Coordinates of C-alpha atoms in Angstrom, one line a residue:
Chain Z
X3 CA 0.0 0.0 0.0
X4 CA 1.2 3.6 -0.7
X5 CA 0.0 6.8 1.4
X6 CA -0.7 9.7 -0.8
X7 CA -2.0 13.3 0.1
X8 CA -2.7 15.9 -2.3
X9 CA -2.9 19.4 -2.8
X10 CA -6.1 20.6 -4.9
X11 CA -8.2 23.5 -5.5
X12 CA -11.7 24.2 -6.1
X13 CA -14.5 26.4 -6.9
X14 CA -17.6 25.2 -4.3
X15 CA -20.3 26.6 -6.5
X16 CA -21.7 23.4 -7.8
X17 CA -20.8 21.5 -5.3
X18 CA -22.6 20.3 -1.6
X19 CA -19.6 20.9 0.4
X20 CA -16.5 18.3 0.6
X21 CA -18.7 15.7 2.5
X22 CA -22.1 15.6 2.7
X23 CA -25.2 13.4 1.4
X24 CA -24.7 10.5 -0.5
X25 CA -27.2 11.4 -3.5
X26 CA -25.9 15.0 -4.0
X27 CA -22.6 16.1 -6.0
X28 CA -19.2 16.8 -3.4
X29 CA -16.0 17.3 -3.8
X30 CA -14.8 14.7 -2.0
X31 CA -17.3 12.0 -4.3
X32 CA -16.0 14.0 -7.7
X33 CA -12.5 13.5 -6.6
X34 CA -13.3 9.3 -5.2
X35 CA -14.6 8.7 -8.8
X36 CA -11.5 10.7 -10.6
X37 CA -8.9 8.6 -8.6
X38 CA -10.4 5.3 -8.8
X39 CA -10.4 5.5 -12.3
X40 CA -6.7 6.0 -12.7
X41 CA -6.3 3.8 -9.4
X42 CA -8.2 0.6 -11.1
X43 CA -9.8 0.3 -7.6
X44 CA -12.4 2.0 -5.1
X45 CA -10.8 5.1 -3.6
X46 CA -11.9 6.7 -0.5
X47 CA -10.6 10.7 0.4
X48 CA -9.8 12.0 3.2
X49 CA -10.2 15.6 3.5
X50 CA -8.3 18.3 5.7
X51 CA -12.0 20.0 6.5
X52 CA -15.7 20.0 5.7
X53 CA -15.9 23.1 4.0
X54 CA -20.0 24.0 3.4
X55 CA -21.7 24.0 0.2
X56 CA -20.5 27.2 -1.5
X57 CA -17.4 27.3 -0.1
X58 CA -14.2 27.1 -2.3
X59 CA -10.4 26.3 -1.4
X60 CA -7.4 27.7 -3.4
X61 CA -5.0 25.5 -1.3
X62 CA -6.8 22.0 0.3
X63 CA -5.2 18.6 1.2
X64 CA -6.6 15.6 0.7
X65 CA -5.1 11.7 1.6
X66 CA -5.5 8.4 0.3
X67 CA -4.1 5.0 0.2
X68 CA -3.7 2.9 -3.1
X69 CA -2.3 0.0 -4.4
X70 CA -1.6 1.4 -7.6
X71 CA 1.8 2.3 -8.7
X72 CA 0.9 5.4 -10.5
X73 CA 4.4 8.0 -10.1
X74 CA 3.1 10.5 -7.9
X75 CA 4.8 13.1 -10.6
X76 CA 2.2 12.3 -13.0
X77 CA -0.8 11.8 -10.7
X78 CA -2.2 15.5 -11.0
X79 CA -2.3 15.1 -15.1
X80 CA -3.8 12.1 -14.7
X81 CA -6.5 13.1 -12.5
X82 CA -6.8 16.1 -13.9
X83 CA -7.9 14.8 -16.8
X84 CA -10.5 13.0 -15.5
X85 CA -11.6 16.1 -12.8
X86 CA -14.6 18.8 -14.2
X87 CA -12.9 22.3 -14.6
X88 CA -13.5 23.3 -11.4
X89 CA -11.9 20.9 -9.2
X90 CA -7.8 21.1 -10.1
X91 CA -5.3 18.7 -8.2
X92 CA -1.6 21.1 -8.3
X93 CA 0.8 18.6 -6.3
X94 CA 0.7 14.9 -5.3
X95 CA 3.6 13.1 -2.5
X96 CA 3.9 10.0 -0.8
X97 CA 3.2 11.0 2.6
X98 CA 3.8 8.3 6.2
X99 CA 0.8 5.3 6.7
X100 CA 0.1 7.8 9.8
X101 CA -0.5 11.2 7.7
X102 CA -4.2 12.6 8.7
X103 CA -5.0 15.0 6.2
X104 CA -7.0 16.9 9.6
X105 CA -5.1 15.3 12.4
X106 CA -1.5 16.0 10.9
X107 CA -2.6 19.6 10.2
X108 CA -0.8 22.2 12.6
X109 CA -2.6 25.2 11.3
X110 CA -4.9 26.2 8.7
X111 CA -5.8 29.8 6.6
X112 CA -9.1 31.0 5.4
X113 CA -9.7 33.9 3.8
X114 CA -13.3 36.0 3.1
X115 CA -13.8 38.3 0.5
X116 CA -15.8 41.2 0.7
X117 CA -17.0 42.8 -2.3
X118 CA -17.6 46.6 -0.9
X119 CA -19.4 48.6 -3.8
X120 CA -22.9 50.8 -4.8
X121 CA -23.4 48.0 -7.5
X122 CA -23.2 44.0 -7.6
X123 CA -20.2 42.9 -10.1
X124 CA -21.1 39.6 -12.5
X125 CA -17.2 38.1 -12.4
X126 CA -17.0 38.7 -8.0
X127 CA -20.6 36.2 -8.0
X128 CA -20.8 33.5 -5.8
X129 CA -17.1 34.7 -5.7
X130 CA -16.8 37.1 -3.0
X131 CA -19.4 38.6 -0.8
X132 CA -21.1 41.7 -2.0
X133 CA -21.4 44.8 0.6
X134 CA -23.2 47.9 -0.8
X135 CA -21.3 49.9 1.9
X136 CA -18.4 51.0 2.8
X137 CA -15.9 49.4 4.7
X138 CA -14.1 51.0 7.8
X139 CA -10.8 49.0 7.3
X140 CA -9.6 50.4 10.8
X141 CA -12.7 49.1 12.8
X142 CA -12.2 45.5 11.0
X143 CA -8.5 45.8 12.1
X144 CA -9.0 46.7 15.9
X145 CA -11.7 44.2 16.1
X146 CA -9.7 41.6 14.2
X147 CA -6.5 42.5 16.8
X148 CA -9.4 41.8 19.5
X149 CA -9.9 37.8 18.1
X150 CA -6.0 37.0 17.6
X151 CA -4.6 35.0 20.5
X152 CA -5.9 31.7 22.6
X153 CA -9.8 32.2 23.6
X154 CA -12.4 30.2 23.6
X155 CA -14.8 30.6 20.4
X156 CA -17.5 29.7 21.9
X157 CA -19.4 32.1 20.4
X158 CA -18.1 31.9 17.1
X159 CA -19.4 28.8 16.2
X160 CA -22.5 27.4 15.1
X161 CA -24.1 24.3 16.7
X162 CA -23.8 21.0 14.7
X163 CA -20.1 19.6 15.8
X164 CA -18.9 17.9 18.7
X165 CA -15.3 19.0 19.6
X166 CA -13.9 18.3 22.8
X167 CA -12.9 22.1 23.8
X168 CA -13.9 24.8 21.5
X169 CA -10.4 27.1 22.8
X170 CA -8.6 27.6 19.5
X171 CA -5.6 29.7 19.2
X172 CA -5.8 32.2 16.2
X173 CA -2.5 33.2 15.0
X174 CA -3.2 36.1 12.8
X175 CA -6.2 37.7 11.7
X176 CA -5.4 40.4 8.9
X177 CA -7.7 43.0 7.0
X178 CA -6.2 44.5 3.9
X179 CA -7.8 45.7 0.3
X180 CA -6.6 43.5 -2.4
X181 CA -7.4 45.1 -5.6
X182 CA -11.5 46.2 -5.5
X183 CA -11.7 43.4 -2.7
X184 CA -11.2 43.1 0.8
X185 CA -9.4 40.2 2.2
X186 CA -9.8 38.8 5.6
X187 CA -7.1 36.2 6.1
X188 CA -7.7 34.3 9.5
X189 CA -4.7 32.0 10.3
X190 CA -5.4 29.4 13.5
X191 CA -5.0 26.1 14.6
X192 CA -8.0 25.0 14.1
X193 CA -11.6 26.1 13.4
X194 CA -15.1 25.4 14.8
X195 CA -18.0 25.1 12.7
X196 CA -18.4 28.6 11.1
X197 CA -16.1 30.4 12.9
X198 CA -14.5 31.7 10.4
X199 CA -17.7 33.0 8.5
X200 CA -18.8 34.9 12.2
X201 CA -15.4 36.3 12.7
X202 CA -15.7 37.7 9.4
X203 CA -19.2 38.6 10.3
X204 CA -18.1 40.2 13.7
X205 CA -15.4 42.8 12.1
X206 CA -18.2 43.6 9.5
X207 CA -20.5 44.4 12.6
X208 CA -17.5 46.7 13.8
X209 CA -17.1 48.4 10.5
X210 CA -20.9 49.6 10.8
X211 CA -20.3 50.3 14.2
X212 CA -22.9 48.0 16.2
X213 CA -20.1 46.2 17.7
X214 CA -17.3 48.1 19.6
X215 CA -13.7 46.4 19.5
X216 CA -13.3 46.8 23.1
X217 CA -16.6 44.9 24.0
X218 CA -15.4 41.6 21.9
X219 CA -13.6 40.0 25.2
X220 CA -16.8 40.3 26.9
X221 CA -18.3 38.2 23.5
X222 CA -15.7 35.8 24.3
X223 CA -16.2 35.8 27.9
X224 CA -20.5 35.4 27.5
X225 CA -19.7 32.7 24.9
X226 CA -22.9 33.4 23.8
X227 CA -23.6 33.4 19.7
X228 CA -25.9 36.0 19.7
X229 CA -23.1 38.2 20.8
X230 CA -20.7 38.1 18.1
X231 CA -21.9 39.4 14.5
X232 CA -23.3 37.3 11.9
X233 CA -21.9 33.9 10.0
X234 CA -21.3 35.4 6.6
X235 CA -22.4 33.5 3.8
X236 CA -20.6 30.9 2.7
X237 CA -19.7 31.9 -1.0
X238 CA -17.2 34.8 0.2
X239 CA -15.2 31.9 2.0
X240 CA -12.0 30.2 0.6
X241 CA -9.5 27.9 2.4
X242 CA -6.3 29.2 1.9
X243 CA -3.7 27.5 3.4
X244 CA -2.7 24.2 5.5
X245 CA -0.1 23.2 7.3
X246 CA 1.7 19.9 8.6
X247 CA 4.6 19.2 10.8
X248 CA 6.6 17.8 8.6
X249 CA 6.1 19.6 4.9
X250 CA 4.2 17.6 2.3
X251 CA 4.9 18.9 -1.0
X252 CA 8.1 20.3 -2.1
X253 CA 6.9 23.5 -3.8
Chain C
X21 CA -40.8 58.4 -25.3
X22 CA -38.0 58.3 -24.0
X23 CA -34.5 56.6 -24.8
X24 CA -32.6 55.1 -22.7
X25 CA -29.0 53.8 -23.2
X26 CA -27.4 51.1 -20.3
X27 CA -24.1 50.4 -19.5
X28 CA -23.9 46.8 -18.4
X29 CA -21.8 43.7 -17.6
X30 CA -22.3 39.9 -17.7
X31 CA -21.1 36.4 -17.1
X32 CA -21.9 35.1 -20.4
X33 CA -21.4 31.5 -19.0
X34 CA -25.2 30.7 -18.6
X35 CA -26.4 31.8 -21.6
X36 CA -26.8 31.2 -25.1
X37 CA -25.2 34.6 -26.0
X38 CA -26.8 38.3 -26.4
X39 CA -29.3 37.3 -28.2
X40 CA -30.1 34.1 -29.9
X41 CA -32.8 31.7 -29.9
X42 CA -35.8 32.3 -28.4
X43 CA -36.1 29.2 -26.3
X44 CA -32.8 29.6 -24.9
X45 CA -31.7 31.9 -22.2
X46 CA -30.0 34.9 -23.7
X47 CA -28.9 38.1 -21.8
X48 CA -31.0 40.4 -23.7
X49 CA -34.0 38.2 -22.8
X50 CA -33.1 38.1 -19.4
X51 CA -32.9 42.1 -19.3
X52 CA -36.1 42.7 -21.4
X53 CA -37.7 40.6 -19.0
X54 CA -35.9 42.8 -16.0
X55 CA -36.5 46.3 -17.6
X56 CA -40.2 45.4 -18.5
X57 CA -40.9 44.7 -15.4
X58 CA -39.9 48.3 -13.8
X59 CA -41.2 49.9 -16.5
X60 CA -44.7 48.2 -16.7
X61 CA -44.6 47.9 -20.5
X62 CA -42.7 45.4 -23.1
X63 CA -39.2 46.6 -23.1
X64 CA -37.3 45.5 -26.6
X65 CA -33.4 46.1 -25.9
X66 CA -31.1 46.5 -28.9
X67 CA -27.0 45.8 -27.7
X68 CA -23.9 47.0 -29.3
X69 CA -22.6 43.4 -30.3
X70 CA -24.0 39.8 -30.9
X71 CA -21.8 38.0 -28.3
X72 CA -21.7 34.5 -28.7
X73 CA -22.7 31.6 -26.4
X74 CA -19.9 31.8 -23.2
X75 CA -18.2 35.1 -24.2
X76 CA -17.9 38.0 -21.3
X77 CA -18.8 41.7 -20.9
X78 CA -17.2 43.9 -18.4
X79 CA -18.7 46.6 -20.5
X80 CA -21.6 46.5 -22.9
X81 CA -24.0 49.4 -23.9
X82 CA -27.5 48.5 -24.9
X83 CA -30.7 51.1 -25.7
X84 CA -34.2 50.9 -25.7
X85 CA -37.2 52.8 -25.3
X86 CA -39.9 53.3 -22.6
X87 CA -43.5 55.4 -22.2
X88 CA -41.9 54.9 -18.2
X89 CA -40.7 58.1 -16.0
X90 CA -38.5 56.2 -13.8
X91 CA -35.3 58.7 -13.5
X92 CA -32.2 57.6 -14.9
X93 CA -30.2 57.3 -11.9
X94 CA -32.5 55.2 -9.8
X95 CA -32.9 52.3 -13.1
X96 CA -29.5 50.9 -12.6
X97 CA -30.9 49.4 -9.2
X98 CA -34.3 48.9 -10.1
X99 CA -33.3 46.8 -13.0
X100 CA -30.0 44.2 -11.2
X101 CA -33.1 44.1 -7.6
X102 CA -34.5 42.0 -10.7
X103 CA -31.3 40.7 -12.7
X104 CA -29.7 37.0 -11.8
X105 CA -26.5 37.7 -10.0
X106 CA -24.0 37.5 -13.2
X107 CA -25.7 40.8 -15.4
X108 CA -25.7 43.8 -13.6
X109 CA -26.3 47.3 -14.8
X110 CA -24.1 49.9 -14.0
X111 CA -25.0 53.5 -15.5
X112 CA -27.9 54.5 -17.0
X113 CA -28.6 57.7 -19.7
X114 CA -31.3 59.3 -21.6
X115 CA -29.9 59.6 -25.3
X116 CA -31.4 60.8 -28.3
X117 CA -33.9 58.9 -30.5
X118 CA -31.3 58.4 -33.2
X119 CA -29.0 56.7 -30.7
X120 CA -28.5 53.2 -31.7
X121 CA -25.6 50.7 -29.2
X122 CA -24.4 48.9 -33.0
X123 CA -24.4 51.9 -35.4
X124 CA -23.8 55.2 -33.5
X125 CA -20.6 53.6 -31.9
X126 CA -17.4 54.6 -33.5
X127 CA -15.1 52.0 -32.1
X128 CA -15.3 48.3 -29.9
X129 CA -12.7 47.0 -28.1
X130 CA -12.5 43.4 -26.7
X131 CA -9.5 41.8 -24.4
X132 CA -9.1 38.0 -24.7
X133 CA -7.4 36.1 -21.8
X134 CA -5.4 33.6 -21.8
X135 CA -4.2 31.4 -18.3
X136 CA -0.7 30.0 -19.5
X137 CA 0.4 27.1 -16.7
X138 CA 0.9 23.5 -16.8
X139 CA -1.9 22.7 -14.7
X140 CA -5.7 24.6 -15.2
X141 CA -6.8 26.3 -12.4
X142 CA -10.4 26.5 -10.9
X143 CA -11.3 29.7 -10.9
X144 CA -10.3 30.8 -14.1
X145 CA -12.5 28.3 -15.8
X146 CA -15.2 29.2 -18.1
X147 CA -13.3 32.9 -17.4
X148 CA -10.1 32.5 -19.2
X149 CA -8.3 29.5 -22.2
X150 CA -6.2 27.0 -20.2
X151 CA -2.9 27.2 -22.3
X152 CA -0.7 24.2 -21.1
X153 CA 2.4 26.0 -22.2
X154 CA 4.8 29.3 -22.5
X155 CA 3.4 32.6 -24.1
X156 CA 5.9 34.5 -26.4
X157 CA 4.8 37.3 -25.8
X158 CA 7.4 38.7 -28.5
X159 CA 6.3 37.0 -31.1
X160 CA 2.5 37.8 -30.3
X161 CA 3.8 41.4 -30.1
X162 CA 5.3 41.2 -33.6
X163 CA 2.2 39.6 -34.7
X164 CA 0.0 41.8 -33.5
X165 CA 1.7 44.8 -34.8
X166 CA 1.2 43.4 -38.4
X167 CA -2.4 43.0 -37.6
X168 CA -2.6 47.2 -36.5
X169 CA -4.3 49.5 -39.3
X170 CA -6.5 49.3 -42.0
X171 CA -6.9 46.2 -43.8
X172 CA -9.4 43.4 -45.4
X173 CA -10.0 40.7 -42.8
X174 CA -11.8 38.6 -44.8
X175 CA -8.9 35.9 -43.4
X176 CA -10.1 36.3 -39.7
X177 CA -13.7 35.5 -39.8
X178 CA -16.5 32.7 -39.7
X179 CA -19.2 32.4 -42.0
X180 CA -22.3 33.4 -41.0
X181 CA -22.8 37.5 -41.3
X182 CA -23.7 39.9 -44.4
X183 CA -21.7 42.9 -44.6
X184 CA -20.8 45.2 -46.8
X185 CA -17.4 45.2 -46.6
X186 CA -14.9 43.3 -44.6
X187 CA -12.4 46.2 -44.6
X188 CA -11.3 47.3 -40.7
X189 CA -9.3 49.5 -39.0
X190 CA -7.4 47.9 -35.5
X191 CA -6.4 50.6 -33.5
X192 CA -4.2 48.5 -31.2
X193 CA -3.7 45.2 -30.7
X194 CA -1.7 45.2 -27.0
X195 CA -0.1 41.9 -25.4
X196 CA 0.6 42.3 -22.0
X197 CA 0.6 40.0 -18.5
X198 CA -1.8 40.9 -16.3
X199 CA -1.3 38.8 -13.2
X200 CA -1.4 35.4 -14.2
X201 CA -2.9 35.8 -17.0
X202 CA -2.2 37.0 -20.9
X203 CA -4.4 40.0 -22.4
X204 CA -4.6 40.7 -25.4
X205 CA -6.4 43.5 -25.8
X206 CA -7.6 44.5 -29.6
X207 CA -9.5 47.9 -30.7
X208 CA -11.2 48.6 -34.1
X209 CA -13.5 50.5 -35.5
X210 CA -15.7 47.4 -35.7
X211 CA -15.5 43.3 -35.6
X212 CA -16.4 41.1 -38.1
X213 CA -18.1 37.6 -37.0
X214 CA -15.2 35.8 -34.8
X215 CA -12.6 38.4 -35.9
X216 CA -11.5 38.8 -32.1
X217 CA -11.1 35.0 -31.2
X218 CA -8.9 34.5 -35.0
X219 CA -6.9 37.1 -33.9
X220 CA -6.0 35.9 -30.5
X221 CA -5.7 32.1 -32.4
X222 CA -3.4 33.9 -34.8
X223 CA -1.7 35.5 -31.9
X224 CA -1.0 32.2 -30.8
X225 CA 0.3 30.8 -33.4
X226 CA 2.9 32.9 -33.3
X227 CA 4.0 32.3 -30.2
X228 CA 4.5 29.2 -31.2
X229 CA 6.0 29.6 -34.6
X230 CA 3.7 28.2 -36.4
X231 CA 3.0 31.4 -38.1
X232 CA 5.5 33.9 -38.8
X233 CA 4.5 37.6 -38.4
X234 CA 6.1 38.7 -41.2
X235 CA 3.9 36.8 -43.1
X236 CA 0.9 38.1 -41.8
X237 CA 0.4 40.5 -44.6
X238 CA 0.2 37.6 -47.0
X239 CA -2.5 36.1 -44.8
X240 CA -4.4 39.1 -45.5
X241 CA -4.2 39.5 -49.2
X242 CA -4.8 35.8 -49.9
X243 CA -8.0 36.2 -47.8
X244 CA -8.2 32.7 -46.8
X245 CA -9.5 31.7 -43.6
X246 CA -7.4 28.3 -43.4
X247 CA -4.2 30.7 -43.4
X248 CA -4.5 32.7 -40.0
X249 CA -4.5 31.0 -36.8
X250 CA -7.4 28.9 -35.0
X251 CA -10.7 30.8 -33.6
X252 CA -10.4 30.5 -29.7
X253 CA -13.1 29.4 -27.8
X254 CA -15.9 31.7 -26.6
X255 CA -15.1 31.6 -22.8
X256 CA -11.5 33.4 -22.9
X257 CA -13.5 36.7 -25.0
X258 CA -14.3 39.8 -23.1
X259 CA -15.8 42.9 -24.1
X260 CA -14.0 45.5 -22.4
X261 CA -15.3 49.0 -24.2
X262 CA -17.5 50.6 -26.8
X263 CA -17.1 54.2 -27.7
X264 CA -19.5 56.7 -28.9
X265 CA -19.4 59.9 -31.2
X266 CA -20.6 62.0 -28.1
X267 CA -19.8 60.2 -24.7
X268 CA -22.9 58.9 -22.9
X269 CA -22.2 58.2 -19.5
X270 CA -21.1 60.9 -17.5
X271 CA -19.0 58.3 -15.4

């Protein structure tokens, strides 16, 4: 048997999430069928998150274990190939029996884009969330300051997972325009269910002023959801970036 | 009466073109549909191009006229409360009842984009042509220098359009990176039927020597179509500006 993770991209829009019902299209089943037909056998994924339905990833890993003895080289061609235009796999390694594409992961980036403007744009849709307001980049940033560090995100999160402690450390949490966009890139070791879609939500609430940076360690404190701002929706989300202990690919 | 002229963009990747069948969905369909709604009367729209199936507008002028008093600056969002996310309307104008999108504009210009990379990438699908190679950009420049100016393109178009002559002028015809990507960016005084996409095939070509640029003049007095370079697909074509004799829009 060989261990094999990859690193893949993808565009949620037609998609039910990674992981979800049997009888509707995923990532994660769209990527199984791709790999079992260059594997000649029944491949099962496993996926470094369960992004929601909409969601995309510019950076996600995935593992799997084969007996085939297809070079991992040539493995993102091949299942490229066989992938619709909005799934792409960019790297492929042999990785140890014990790799976890979740478990190994040390620390993990998403980023949410805001599209702040008087009128919708056709090529940010389903892209990049649009805002017909203006952002206050300054409020985002003194909130955002306010959610970095070790707290527990108890009310960042919406119910539907079991975790044992919902304390997650986030490393940074940055605002910045990119281009007509803004980007809210929030690096941490680990995410709860929507937490990163009610951050996001929380430094819009600060922009518009109807939550106060300095009151944000009492959200954390209260731990209660209907604290902290809103869970964005999920098409301005995109994973970002994962990271593992030991590093998996070579670029 | 009055007349109307709209400044618009669209995704062109759900629909069958500007306009086209009448079963289909079309983007002038979907904005009669939009316009006669707020204006409580059949809208007809006329547009300054026939897009095809797939192609792109980041900037597309279309007119029509209305028995409505809705003011001017409160129609752009009227009309996108009822447009599908990927069409909005950006500016709207009252113009005089000569004023016709096709024949009152003195000059087009469209930008096709190319993603050059050994692997495709998600979200420039359906957006931009996955080129699995290297761009000379040298050679498209010398290329499209000998397409600049007056001449017959007979050489550079599909069947499928009457016109009295087949004579152009290209004002410029630039190559340039932008990002990841490759624009080329071509404006004439008009476009015969698939002239853009032969020209960006042709530019292609020459990056990869299968057509010299020198010998693009003979291309265009043997007035074959087999001679220039391929018609790119639909999905890589953007229009990116249409000019008038007096400016419309104050913006």
């Amino acid at each position: 048997m060989r261990y094999i993770a990859l690193r893949l991209a993808y565009s949620g829009t037609n998609y039910h999430g990674w992981q979800a019902q049997k009888e509707l299209p995923t990532v994660s089943g769209t990527l199984e069928r791709a790999l079992s037909e260059i594997c000649g056998e029944q491949v099962r994924v496993t996926g470094c998150g369960r992004t929601d339905a909409g969601v995309h990833a510019k950076t996600y890993v995935a593992n799997f274990r084969t007996g085939s003895q297809l070079p991992v080289d040539r493995l993102p061609y091949a299942v490229n190939s066989r992938l619709p235009e909005d799934i792409a796999v960019y790297d492929a390694a042999e990785v140890e029996e014990d790799f976890h594409a979740v478990f190994s992961a040390v620390k993990k980036e998403y980023t949410y884009y805001i599209y702040p403007s008087r009128l919708k744009n056709p090529f940010y849709a389903r892209r990049a969330y649009f805002y017909p307001g203006k952002i206050d980049l300054e409020a985002m940033r003194s909130a955002a300051a306010q959610m970095t560090g070790t707290h527990d995100f108890s009310a960042f999160r919406s119910a539907g997972s079991n975790v044992k402690t919902t304390v997650r450390t986030v490393y940074y949490f940055d605002c910045a325009a990119e281009g007509e966009l803004i980007a809210l890139k929030i690096c941490a070791n680990g995410f709860l269910y929507n937490m990163a879609r009610s951050m996001a939500g929380t430094a819009i609430y600060a922009s518009e002023g109807k939550i106060l940076p300095e009151r944000i360690p009492d959200i954390f404190d209260a731990a209660q959801r209907k604290n902290a701002g809103p869970t964005l929706p999920p098409h301005g989300l995109f994973m970002t970036g994962v990271w593992y202990k030991t590093p998996v690919f070579k670029r």
